[in-house]
Short mmCIF file of C-alpha atoms and ligand atoms in Angstrom, two decimals:
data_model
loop_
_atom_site.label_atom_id
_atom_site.label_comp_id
_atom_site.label_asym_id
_atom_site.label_seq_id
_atom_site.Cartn_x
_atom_site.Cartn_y
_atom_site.Cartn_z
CA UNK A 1 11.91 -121.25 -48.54
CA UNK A 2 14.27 -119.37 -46.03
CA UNK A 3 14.31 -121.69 -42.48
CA UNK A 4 16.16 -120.07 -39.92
CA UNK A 5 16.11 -122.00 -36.00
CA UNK A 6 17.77 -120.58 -33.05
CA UNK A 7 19.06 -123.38 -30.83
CA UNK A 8 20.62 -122.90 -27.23
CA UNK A 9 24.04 -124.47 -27.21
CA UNK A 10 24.44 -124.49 -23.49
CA UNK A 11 22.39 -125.37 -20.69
CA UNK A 12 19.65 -122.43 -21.74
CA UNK A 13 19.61 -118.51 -20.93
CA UNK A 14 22.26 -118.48 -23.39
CA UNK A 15 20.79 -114.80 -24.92
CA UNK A 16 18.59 -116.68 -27.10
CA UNK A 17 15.63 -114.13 -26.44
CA UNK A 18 17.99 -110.77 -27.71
CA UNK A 19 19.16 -113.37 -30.96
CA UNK A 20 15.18 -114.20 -32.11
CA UNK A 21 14.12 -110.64 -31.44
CA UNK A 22 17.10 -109.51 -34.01
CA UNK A 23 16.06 -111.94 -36.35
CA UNK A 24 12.39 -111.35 -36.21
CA UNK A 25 12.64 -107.96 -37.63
CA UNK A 26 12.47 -109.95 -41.09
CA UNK A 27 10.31 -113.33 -40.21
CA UNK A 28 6.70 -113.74 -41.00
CA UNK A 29 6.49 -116.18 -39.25
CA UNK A 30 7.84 -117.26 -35.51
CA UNK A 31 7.68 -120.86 -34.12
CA UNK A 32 8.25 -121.90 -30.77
CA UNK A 33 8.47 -125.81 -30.58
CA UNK A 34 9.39 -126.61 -27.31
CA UNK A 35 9.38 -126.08 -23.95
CA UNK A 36 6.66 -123.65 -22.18
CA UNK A 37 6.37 -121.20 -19.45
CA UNK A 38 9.51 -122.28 -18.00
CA UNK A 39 11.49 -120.58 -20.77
CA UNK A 40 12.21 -117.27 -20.02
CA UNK A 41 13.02 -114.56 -22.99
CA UNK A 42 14.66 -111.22 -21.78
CA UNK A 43 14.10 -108.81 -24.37
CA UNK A 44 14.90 -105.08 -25.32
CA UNK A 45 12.55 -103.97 -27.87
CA UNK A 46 12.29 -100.50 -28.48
CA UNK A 47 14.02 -99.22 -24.99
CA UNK A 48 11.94 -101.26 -23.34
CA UNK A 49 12.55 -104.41 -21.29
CA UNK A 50 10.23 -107.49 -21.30
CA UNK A 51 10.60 -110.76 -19.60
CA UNK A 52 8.67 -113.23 -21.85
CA UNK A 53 8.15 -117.16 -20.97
CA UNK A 54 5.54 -117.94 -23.71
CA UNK A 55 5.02 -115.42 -26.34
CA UNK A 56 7.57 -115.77 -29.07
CA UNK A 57 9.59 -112.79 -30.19
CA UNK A 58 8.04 -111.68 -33.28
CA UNK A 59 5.23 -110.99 -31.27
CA UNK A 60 7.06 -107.27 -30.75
CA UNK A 61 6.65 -106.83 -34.78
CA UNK A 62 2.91 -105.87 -36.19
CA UNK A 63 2.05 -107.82 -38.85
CA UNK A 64 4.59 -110.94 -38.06
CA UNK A 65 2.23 -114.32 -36.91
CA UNK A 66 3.70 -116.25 -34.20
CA UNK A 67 2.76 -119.87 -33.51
CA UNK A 68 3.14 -122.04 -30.70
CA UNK A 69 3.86 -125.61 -31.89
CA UNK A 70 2.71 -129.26 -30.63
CA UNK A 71 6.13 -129.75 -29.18
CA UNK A 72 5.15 -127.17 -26.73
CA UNK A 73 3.11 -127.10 -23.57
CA UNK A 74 1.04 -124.71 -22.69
CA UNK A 75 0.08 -122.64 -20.12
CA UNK A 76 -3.21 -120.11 -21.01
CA UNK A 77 -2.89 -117.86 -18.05
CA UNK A 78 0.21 -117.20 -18.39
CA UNK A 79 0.09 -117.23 -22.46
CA UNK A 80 -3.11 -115.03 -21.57
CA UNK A 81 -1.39 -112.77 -19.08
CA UNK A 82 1.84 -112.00 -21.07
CA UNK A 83 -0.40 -111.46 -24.27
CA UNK A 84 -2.45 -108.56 -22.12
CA UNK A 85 1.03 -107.07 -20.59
CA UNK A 86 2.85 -106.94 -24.10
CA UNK A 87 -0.22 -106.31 -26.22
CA UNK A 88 -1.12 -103.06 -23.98
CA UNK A 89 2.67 -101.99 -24.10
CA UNK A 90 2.69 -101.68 -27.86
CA UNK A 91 -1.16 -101.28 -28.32
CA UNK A 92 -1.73 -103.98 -30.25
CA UNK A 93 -2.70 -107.62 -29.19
CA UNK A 94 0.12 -109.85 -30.96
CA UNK A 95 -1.24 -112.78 -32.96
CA UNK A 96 -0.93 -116.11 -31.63
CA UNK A 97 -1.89 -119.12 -33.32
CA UNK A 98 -1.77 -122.43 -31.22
CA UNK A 99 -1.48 -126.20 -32.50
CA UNK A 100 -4.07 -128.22 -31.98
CA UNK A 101 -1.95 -130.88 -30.88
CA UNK A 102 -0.06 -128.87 -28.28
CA UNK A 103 -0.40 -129.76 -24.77
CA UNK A 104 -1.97 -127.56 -22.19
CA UNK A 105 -0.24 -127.18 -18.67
CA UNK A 106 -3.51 -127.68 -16.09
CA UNK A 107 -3.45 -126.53 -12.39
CA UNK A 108 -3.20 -129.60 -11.36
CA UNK A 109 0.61 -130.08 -13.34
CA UNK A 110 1.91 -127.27 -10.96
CA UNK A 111 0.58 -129.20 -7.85
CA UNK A 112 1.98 -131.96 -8.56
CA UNK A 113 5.48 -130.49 -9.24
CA UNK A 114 5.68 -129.37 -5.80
CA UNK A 115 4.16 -132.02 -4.13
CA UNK A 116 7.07 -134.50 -5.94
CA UNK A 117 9.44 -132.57 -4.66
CA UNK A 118 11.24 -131.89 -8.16
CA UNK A 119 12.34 -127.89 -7.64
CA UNK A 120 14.03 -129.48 -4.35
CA UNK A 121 15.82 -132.33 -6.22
CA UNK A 122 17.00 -131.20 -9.58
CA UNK A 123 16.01 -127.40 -9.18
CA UNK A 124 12.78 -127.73 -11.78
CA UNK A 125 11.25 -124.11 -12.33
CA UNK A 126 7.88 -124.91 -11.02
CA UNK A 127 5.92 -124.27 -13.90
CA UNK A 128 4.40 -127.91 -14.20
CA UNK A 129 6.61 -128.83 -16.72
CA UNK A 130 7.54 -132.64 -16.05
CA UNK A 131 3.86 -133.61 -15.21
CA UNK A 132 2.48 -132.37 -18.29
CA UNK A 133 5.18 -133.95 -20.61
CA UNK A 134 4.43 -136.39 -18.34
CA UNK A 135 0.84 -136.80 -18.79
CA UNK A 136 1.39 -136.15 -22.92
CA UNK A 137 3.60 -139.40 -22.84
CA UNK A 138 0.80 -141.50 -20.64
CA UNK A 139 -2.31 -140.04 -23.50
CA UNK A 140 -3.75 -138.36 -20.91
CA UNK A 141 -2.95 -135.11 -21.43
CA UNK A 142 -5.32 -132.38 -22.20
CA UNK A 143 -4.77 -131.08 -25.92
CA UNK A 144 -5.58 -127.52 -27.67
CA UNK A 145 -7.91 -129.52 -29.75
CA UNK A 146 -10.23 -130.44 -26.87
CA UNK A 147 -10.48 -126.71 -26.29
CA UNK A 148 -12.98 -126.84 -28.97
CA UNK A 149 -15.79 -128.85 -26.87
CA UNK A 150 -16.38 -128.44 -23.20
CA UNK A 151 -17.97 -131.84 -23.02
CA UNK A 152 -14.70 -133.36 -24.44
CA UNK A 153 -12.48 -130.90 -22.15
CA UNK A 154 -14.27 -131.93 -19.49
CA UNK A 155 -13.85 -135.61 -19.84
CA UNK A 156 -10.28 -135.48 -20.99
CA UNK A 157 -9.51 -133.17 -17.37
CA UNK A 158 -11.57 -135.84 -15.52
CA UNK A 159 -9.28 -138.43 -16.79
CA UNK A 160 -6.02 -136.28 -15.29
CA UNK A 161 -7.34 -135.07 -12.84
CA UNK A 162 -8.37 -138.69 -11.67
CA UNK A 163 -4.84 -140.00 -12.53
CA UNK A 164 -3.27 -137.43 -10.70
CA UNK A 165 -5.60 -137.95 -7.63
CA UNK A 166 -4.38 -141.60 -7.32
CA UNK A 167 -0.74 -140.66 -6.98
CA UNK A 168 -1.36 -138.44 -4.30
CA UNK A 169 -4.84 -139.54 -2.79
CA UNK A 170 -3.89 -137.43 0.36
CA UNK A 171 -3.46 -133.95 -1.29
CA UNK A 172 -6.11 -131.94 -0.59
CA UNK A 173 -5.24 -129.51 -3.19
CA UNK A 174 -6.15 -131.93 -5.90
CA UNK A 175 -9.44 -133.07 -3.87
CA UNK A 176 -10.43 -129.54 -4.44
CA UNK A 177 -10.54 -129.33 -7.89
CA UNK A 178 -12.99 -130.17 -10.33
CA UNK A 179 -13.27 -131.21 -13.85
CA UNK A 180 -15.87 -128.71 -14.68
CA UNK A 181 -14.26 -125.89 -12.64
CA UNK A 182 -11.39 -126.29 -15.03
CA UNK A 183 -13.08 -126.45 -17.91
CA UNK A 184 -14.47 -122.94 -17.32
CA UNK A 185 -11.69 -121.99 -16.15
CA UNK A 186 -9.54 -122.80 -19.56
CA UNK A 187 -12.21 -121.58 -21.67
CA UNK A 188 -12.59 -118.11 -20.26
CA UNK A 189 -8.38 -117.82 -20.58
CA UNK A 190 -8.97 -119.05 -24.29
CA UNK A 191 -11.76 -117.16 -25.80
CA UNK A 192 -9.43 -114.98 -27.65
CA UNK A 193 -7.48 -117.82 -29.23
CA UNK A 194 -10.39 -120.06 -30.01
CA UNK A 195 -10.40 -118.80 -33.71
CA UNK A 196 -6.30 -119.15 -34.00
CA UNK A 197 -6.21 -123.03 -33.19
CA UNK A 198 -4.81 -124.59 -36.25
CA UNK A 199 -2.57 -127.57 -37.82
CA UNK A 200 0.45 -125.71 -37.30
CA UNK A 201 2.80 -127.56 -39.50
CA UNK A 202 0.52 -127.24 -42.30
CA UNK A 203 0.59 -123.02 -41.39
CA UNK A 204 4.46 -123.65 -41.47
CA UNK A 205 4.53 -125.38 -44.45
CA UNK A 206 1.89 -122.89 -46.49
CA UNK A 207 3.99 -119.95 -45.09
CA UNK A 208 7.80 -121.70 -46.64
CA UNK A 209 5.34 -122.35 -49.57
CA UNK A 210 5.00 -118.74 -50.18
CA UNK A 211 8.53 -117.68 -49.56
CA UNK A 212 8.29 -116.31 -45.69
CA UNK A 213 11.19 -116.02 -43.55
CA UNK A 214 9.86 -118.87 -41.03
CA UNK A 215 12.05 -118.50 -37.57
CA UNK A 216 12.09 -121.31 -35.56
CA UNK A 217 12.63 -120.47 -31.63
CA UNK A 218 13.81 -122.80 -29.55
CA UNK A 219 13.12 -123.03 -25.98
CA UNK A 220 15.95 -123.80 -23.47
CA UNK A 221 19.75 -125.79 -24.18
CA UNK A 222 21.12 -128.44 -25.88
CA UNK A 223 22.42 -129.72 -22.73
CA UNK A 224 19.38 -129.45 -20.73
CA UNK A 225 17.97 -131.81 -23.46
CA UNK A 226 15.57 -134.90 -22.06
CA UNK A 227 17.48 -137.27 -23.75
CA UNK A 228 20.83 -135.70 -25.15
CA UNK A 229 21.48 -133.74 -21.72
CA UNK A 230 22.66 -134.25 -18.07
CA UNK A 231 19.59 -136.59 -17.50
CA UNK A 232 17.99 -136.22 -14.76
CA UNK A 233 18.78 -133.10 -14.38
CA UNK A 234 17.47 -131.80 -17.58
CA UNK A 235 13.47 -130.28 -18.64
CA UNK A 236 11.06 -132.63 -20.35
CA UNK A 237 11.04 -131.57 -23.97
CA UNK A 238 13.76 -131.99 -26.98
CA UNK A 239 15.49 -129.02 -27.01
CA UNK A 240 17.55 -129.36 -30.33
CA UNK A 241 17.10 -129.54 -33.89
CA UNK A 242 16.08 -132.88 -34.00
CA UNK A 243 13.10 -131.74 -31.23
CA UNK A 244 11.91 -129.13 -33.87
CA UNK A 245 11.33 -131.51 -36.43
CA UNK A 246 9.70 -133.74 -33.94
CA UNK A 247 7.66 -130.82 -32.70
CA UNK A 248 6.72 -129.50 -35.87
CA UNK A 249 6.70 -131.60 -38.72
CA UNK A 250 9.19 -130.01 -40.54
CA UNK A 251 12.36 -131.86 -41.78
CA UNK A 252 15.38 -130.61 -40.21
CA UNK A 253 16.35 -130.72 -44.11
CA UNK A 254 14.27 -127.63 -44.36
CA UNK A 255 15.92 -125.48 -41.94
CA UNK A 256 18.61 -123.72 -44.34
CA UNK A 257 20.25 -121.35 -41.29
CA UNK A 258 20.69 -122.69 -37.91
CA UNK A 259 22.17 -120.42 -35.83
CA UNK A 260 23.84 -121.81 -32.53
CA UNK A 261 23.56 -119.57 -29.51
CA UNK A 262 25.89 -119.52 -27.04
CA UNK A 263 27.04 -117.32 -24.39
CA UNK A 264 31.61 -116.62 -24.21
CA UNK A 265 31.14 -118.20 -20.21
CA UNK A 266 28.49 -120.94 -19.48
CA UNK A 267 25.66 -120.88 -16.25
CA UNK A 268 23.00 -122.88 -15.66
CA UNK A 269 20.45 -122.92 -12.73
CA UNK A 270 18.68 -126.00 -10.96
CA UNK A 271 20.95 -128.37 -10.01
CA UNK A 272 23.30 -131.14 -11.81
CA UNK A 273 27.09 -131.57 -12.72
CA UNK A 274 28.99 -128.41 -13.90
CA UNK A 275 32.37 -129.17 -14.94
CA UNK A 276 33.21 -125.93 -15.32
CA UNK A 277 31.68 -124.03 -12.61
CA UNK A 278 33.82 -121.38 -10.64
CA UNK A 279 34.41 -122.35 -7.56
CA UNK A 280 35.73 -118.96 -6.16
CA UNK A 281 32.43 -116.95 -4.89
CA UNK A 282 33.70 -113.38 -5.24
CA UNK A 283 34.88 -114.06 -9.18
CA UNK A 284 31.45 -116.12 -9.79
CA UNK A 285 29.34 -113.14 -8.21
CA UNK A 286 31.47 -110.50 -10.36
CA UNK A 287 30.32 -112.70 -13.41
CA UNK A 288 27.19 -112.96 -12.53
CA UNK A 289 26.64 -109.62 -11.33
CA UNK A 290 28.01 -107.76 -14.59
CA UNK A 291 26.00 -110.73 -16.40
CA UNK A 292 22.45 -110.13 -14.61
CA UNK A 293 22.87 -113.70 -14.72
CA UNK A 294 19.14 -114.11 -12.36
CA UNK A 295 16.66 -116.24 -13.46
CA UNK A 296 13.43 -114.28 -15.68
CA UNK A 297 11.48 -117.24 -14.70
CA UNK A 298 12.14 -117.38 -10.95
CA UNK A 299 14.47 -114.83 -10.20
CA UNK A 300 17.01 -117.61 -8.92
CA UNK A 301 21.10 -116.74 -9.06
CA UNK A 302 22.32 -118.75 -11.83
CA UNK A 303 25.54 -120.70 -11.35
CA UNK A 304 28.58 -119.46 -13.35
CA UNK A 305 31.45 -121.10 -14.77
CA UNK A 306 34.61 -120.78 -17.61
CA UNK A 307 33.17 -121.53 -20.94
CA UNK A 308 33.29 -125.14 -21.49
CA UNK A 309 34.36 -126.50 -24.94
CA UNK A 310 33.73 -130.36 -24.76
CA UNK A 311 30.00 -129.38 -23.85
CA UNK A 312 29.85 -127.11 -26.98
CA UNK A 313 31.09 -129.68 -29.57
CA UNK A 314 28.51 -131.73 -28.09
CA UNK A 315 26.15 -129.02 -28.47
CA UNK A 316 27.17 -128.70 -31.63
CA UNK A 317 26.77 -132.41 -33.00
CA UNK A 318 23.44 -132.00 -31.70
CA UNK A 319 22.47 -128.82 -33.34
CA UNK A 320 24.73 -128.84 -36.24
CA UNK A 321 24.87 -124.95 -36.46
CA UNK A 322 25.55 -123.25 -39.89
CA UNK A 323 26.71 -120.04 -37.99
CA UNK A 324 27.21 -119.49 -34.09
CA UNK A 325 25.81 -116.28 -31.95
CA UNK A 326 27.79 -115.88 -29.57
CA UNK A 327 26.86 -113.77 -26.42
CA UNK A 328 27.60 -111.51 -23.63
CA UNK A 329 31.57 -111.36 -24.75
CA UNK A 330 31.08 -107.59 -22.65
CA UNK A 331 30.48 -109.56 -19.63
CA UNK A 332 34.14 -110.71 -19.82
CA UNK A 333 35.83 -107.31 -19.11
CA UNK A 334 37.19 -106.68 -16.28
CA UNK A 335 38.51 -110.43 -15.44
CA UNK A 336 42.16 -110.47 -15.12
CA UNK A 337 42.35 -113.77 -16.32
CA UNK A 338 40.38 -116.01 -18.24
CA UNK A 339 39.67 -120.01 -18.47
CA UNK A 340 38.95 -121.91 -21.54
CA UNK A 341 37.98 -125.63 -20.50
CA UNK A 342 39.31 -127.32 -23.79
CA UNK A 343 39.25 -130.78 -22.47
CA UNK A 344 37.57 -133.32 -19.58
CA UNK A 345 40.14 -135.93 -17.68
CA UNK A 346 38.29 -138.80 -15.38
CA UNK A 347 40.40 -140.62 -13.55
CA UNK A 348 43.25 -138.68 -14.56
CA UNK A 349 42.75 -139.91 -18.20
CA UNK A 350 41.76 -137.22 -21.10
CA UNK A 351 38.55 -138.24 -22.48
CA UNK A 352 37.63 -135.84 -25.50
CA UNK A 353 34.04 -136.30 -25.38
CA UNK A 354 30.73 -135.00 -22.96
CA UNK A 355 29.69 -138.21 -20.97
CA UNK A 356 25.93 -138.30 -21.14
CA UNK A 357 25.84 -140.12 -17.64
CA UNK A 358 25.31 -137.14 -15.48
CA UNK A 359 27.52 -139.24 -12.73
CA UNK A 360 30.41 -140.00 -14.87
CA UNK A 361 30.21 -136.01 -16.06
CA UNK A 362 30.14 -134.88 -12.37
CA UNK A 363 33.70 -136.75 -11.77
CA UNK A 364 34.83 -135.26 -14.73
CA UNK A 365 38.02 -132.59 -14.53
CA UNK A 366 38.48 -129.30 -16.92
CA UNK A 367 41.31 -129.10 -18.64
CA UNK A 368 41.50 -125.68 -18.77
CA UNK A 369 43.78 -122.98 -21.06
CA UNK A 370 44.21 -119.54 -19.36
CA UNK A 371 44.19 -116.17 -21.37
CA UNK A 372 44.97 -112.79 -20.02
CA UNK A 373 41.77 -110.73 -19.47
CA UNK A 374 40.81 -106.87 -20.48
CA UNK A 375 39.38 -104.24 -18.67
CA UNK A 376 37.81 -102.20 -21.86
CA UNK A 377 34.02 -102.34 -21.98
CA UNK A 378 32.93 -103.75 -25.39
CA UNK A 379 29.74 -102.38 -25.57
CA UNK A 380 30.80 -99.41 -28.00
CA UNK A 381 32.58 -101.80 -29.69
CA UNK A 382 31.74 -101.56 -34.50
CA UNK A 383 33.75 -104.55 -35.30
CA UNK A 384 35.40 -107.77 -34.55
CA UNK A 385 38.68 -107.07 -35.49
CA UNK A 386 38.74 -104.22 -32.75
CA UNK A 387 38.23 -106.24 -30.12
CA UNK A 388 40.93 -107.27 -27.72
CA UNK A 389 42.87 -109.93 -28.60
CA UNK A 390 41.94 -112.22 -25.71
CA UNK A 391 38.30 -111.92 -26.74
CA UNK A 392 39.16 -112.54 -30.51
CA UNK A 393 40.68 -115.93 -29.34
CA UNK A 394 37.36 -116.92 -27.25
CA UNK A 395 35.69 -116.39 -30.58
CA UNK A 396 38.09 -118.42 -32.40
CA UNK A 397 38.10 -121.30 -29.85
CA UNK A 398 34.11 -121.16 -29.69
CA UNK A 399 33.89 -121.55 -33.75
CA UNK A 400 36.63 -124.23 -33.98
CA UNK A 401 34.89 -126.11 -31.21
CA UNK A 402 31.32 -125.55 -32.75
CA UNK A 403 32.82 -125.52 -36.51
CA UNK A 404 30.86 -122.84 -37.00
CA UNK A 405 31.75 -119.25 -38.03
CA UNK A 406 30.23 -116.75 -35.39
CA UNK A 407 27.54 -114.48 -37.49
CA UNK A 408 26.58 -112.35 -34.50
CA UNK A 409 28.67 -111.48 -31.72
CA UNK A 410 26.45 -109.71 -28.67
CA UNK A 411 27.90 -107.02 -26.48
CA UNK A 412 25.10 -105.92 -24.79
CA UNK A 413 21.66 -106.75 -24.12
CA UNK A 414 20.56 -103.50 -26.20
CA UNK A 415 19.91 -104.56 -30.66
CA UNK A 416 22.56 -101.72 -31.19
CA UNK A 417 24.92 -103.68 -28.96
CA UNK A 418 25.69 -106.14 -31.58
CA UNK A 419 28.42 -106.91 -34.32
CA UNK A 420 26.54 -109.00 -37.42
CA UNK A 421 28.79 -110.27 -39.73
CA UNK A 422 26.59 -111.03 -42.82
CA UNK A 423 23.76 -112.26 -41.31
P1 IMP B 1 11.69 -127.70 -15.80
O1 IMP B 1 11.88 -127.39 -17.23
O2 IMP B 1 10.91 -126.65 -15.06
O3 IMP B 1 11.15 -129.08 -15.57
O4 IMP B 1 13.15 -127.68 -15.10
C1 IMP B 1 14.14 -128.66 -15.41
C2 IMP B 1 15.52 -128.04 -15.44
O5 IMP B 1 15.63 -127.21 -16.59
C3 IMP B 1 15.83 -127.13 -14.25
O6 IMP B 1 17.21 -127.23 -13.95
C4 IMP B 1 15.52 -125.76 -14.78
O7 IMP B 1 16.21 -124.74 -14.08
C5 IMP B 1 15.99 -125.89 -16.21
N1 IMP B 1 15.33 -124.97 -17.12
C6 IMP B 1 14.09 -125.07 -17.64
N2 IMP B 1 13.86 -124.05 -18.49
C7 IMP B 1 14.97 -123.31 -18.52
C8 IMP B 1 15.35 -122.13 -19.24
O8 IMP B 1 14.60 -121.56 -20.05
N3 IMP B 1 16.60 -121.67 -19.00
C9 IMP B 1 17.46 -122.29 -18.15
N4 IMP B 1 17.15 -123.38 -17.48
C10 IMP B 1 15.92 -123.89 -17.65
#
């Protein structure tokens, strides 16, 4: 029963998109369990660049199923939009199947994002994220299961839509939808899937039953976790390994391989502490200029900063990797000098641990370690041991601090672009 997760060791867009779509090659099965169209996969199948949010990434292989678990919630226009871009780019419509206890994101989730003023205040990605997990917690969300009657749909939206209505009884934007509109609405954008709406930890299960290669995909970072991350400014879902067994049904016990991702420098985007941010503009733009380091779900700059190893060894008692990924080393060269943040001090004390209290973490201090840079691009690069020495010791320091070895090193965002060492 080979169980393989990919988990986001930093605060997401660590590369995880490039990682799955390497491993998917030999999964028949790939699970998303968290997270929805806020996630945003860049991925180069083929020669060809897509920007995913929803679809998972064996959705580029014919014949490999791809589910989208309960943990998850759900957007059908976009699920319904991607599946049209990416199914006419290969010519075949990838198969989805959905859980019936997933959440949907409704129109009226996305309203009242923006009229809460969230993207303002912690830099949320405006996908109606928070108000459906929101709505999931307060049973009344709107389920894949109620997909299968329009008289239940319709009640269940009536019950939102009403909820949301009191909150903001002056938005006109919610006066002006209707249960009923909604319902037609959703059921047009799910025709195709109405037949692929199952128990999805019982497909799981039946598929680890029969020996598949299940690969679980996770959706964003360990540190942008609801409860394990920089609270409040975090997403809504559980992004680590304990969130796919909550998501999924499947004991973490099951999942033999987890591989960490994380990226040799850190970003993140929305707002929040960021010990390790670079503070000098012109060296954060080079980084984030050689990195591409702009959001695929909202095009926004992402902050940059030195990679940060208190946050990864809290990453990594979260996640528990059995190998690391570790990406975009190539982005590296060409800095003359390079920061390691081994250590926090607050109040000129060295603490040795990632404060969960987002306040206590923003007065927090990197200790940092310097190492002299390259200027060799790394993208031709066939093995670890011919990389530059600097590099080699980022690699180290991430697997000491993870204690994990690194199984894939990335150099580029092309497959060929990457050095696998046994897995
Ligand atoms: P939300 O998930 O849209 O509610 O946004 C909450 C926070 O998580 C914001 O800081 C977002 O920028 C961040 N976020 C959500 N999804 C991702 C992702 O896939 N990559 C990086 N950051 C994300």
């Amino acid at each position: 029963m080979p169980a393989t997760a990919v988990l986001g060791m930093q605060w997401g867009d660590e590369g995880k998109g490039k990682i799955t779509h390497l491993l998917a090659a030999d999964a028949q099965l790939v699970v998303r369990h968290n997270g929805g169209a806020n996630a945003g996969h860049s991925i180069v199948h083929e020669g060809t660049r897509y920007g995913t949010h929803l679809l998972p990434a064996g959705a580029f292989y014919r014949g490999t199923r791809c589910v989208l678990a309960a943990g998850m919630v759900i957007d059908l226009a976009v699920l319904a939009e991607e599946a049209r871009q990416v199914g006419e780019a290969l010519g075949w419509e990838p198969p989805v199947l959905l859980a019936e206890n997933a959440h949907l994101v409704l129109p009226y989730h996305r309203i009242i994002e923006g009229l809460e003023g969230s993207a303002d205040r912690l830099g949320t990605t405006r996908r109606g994220i928070g108000p459906a997990y929101r709505d999931k917690a307060s049973r009344i969300g709107v389920r894949v299961a109620d997909l299968r009657s329009e008289e239940l749909l319709v009640e269940r939206l009536y019950i939102g839509l009403t909820a949301a209505r009191s909150s903001f009884p002056e938005a006109q934007e919610l006066a002006a939808l209707s249960a009923e509109t909604m319902a037609s609405g959703l059921l047009s954008l799910a025709r195709p899937y109405l037949g692929s709406i199952v128990d999805a930890g019982l497909e799981i299960e039946k598929a680890l039953t029969r020996g598949e290669h299940v690969l679980f995909e996770g959706g964003q970072g360990a540190l942008l976790d609801i409860d394990f991350g920089t609270y409040p400014y975090v997403t809504s879902s559980s992004t680590t390994l304990a969130g796919l067994a909550a998501a999924t049904g499947i004991p973490t016990s099951v999942v033999e391989h987890r591989i960490g991702v994380a990226k040799a420098y850190v970003t993140r985007v929305g707002a929040g502490p960021f010990p390790t941010e670079i503070d000098d503009e012109e060296r954060a733009n080079a980084v984030r200029e050689r990195g591409q380091e702009f959001g695929v779900t909202t095009g926004r700059p992402r902050r940059c900063g030195w990679l940060d190893l208190p946050a990864l060894r809290h990453a990594a008692r979260l996640n528990r990797p059995t190998q690391l990924a570790i990406t975009k080393l190539d982005v590296l060269s060409g800095e003359e000098e390079l920061f390691v943040c081994t250590d926090y001090e607050l109040d000129g004390r060295r603490i040795g641990r990632f404060p969960l209290d987002a306040a206590e973490l923003a007065r927090c201090r990197p200790v940092y370690e310097s190492l002299p840079g390259w200027d060799e691009p790394l993208s031709a690069v066939t093995s670890a041991e011919a990389l530059p020495r600097s590099a080699r010791a980022v690699i180290a320091a991430m697997e000491d601090a993870a204690a994990a070895p690194a199984a894939i090193i990335s150099l580029g965002p092309a497959p060929q672009e990457t050095l696998r060492m046994g897995f």
